[in-house]
JSON list of C-alpha atoms in Angstrom, two decimals:
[
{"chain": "A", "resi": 1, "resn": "UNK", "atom": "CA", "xyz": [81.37, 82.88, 169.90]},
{"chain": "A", "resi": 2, "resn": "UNK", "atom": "CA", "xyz": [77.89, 84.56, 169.52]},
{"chain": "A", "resi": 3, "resn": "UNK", "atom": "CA", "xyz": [75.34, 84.07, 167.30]},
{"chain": "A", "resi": 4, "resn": "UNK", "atom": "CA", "xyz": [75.75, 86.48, 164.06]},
{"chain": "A", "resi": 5, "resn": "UNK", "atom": "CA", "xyz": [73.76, 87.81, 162.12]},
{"chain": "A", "resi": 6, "resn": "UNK", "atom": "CA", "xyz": [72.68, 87.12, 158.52]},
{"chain": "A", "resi": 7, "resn": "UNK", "atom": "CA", "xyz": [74.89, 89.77, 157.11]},
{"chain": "A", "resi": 8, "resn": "UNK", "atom": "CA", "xyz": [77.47, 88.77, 159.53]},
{"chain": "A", "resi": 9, "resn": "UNK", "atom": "CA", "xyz": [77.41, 85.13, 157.56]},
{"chain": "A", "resi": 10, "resn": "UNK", "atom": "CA", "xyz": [77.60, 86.63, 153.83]},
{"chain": "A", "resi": 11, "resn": "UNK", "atom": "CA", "xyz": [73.71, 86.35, 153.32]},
{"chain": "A", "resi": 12, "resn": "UNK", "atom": "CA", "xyz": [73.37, 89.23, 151.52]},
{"chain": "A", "resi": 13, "resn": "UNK", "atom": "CA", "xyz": [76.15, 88.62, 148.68]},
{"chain": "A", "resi": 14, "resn": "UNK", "atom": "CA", "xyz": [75.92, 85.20, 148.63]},
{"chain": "A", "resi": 15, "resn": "UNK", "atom": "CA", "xyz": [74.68, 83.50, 145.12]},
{"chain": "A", "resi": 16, "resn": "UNK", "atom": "CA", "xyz": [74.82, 79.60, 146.66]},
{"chain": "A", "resi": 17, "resn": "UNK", "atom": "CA", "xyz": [73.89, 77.78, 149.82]},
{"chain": "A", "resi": 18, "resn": "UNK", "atom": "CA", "xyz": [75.23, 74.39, 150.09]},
{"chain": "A", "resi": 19, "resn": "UNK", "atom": "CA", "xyz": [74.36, 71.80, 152.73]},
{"chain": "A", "resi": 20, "resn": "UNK", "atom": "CA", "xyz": [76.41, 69.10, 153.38]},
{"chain": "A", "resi": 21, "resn": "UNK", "atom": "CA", "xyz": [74.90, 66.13, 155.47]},
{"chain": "A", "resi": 22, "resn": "UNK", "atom": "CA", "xyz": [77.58, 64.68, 157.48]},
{"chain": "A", "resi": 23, "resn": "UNK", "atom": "CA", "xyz": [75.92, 61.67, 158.96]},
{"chain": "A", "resi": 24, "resn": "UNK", "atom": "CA", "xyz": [75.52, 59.32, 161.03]},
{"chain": "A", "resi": 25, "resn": "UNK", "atom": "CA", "xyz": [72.50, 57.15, 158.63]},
{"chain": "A", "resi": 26, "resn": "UNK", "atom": "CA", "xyz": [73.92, 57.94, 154.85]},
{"chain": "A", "resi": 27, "resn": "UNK", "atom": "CA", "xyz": [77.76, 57.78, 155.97]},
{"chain": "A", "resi": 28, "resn": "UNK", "atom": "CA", "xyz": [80.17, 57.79, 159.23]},
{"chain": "A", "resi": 29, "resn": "UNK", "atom": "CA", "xyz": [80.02, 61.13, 161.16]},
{"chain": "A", "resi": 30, "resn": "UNK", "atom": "CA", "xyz": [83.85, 60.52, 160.39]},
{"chain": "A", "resi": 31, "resn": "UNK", "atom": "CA", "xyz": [83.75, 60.70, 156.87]},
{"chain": "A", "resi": 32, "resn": "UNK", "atom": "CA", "xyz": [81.45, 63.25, 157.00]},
{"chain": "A", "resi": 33, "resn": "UNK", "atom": "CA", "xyz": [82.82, 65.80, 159.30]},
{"chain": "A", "resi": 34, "resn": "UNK", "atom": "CA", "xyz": [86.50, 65.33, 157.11]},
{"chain": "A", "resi": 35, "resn": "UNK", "atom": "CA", "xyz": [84.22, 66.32, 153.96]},
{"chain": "A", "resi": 36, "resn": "UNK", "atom": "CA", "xyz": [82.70, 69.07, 156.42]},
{"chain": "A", "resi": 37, "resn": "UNK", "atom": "CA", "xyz": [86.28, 70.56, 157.71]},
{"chain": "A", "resi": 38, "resn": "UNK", "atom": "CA", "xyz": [87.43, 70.28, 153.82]},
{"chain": "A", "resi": 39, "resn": "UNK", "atom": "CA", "xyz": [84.35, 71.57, 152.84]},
{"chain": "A", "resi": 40, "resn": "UNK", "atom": "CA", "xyz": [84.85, 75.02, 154.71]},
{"chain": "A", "resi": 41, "resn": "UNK", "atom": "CA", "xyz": [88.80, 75.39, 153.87]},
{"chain": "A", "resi": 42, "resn": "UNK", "atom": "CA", "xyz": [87.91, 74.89, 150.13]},
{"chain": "A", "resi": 43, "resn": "UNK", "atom": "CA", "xyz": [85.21, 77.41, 150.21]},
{"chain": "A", "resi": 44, "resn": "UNK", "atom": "CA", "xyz": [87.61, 80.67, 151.47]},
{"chain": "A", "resi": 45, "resn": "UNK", "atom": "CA", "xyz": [89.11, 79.77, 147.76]},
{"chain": "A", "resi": 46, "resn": "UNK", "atom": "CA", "xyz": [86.12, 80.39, 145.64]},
{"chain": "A", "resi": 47, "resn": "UNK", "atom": "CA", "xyz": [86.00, 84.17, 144.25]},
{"chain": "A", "resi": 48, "resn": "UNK", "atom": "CA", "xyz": [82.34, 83.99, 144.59]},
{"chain": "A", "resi": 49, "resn": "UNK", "atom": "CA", "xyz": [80.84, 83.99, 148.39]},
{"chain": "A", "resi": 50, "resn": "UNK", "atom": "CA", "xyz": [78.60, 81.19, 149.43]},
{"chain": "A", "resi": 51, "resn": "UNK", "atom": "CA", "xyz": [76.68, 79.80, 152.45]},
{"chain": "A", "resi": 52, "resn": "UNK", "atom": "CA", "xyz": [77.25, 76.57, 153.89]},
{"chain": "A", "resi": 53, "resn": "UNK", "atom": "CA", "xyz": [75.22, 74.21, 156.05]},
{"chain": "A", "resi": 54, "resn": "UNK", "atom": "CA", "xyz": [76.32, 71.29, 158.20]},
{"chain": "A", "resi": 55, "resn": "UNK", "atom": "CA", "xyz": [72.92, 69.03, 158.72]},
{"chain": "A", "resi": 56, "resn": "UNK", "atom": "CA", "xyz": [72.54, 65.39, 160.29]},
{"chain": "A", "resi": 57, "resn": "UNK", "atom": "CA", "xyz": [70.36, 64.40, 158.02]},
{"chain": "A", "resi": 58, "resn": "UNK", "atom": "CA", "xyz": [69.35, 64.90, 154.32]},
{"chain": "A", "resi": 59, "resn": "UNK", "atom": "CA", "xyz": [66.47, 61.89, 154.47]},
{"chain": "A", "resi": 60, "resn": "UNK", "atom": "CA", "xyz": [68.78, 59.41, 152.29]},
{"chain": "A", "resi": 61, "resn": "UNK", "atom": "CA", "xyz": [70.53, 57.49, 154.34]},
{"chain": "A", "resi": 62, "resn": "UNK", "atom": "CA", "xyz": [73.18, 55.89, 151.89]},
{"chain": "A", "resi": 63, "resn": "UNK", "atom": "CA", "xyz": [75.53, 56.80, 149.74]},
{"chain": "A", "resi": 64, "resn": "UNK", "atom": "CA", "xyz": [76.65, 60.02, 151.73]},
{"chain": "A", "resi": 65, "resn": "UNK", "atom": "CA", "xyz": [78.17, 62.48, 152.44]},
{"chain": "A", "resi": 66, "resn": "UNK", "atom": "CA", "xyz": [75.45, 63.77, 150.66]},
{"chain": "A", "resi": 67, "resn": "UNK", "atom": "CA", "xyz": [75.72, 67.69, 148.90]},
{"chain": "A", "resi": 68, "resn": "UNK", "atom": "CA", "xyz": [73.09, 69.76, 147.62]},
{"chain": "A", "resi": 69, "resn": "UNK", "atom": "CA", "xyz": [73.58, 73.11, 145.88]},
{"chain": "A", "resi": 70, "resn": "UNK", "atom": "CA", "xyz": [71.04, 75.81, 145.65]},
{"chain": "A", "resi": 71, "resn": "UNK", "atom": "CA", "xyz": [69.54, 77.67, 144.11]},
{"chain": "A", "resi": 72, "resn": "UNK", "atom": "CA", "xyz": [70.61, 75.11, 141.40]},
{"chain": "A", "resi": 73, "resn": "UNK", "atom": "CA", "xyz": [69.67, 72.13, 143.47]},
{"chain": "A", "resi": 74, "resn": "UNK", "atom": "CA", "xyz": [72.16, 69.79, 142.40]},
{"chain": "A", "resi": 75, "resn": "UNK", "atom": "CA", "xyz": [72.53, 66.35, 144.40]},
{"chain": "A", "resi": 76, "resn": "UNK", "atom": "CA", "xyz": [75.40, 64.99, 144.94]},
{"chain": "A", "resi": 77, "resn": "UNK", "atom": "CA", "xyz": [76.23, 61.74, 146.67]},
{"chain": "A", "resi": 78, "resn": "UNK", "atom": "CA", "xyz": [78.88, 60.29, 148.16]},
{"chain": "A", "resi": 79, "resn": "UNK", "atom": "CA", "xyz": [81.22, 63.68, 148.43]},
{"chain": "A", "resi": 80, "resn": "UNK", "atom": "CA", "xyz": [84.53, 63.25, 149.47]},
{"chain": "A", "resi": 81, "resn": "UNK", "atom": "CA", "xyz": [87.18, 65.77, 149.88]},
{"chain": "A", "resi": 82, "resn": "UNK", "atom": "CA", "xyz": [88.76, 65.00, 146.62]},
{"chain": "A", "resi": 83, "resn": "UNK", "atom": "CA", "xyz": [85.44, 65.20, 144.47]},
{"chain": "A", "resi": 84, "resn": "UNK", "atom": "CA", "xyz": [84.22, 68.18, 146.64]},
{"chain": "A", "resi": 85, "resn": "UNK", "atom": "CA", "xyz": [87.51, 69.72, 145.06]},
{"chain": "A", "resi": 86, "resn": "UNK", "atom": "CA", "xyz": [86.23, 69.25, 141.77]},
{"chain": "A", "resi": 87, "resn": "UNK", "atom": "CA", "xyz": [82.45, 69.99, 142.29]},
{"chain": "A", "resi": 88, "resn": "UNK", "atom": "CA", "xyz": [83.85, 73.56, 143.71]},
{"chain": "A", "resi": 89, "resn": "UNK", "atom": "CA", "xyz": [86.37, 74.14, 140.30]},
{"chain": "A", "resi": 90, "resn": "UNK", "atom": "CA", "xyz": [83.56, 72.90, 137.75]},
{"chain": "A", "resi": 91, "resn": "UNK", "atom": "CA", "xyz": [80.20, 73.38, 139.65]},
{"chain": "A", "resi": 92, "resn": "UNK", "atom": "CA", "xyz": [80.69, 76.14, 142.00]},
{"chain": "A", "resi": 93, "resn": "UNK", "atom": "CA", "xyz": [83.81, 78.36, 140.03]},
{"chain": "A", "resi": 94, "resn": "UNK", "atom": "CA", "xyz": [82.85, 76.82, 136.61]},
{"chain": "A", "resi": 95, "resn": "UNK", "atom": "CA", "xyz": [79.52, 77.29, 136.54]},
{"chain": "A", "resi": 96, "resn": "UNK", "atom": "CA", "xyz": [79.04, 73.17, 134.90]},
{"chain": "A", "resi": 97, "resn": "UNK", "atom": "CA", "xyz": [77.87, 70.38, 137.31]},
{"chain": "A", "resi": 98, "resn": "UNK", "atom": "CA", "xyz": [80.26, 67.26, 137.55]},
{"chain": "A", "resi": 99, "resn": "UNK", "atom": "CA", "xyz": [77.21, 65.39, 136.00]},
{"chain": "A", "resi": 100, "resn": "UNK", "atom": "CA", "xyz": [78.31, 61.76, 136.72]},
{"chain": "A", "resi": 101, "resn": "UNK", "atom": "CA", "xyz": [77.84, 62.61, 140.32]},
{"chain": "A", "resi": 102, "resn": "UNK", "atom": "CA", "xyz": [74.59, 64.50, 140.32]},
{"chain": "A", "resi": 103, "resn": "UNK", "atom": "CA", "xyz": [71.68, 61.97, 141.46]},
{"chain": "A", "resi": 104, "resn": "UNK", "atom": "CA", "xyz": [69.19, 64.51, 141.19]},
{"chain": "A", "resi": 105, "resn": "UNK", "atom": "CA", "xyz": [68.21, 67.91, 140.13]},
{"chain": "A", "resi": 106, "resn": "UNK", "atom": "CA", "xyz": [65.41, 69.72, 141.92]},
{"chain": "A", "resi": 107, "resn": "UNK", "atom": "CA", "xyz": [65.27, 73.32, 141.96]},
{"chain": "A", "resi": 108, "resn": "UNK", "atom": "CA", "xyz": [63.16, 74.91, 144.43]},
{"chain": "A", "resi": 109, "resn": "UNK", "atom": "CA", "xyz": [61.60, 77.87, 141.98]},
{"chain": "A", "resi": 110, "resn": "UNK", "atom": "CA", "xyz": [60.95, 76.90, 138.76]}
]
């Protein structure tokens, strides 16, 4: 598989970019990469496209998988497939973040 381009990956119609850490310091690469793989299904679903990022490493290492959403940039902590499901039908379809999961906002433009 080569490298694509950034049209190639949706860039251009896509309204969010989510990164997902997957481990090993906040979580076990296990139970990240199983967020990860559900991660990517889930996201074929939504009517809206969106970007997605796999990283290592987030800087909080606890409490992971860890999930941020931008341009919003909503934290979440401690995603697993199940809640992912219902960040993606309330947060990322809806519109409303699952606020007892957010740990932080921080929107990068204000």
């Amino acid at each position: 598989m080569g490298a694509k381009t950034f049209t190639e990956i949706g860039g251009p119609a896509a309204r969010r970019h989510l990164f997902l850490c997957t481990g090993p310091d906040c979580c076990s690469i296990a139970d990240g990469l199983k967020t990860w793989e559900h991660l990517k299904a889930s996201l074929k679903k939504c009517p809206e496209p969106m970007l997605r990022t796999k990283a290592a490493c987030l800087r909080l290492c606890h409490d992971g998988p860890w999930l941020v959403v931008y341009p919003e940039g909503i934290w979440y902590a401690q995603v697993t497939p199940e809640r992912f499901d219902r960040i993606r039908r309330e947060h990322l379809e809806g519109g409303v973040p699952v606020a007892e999961w957010v740990r932080a906002v921080n929107p990068l433009v204000r």
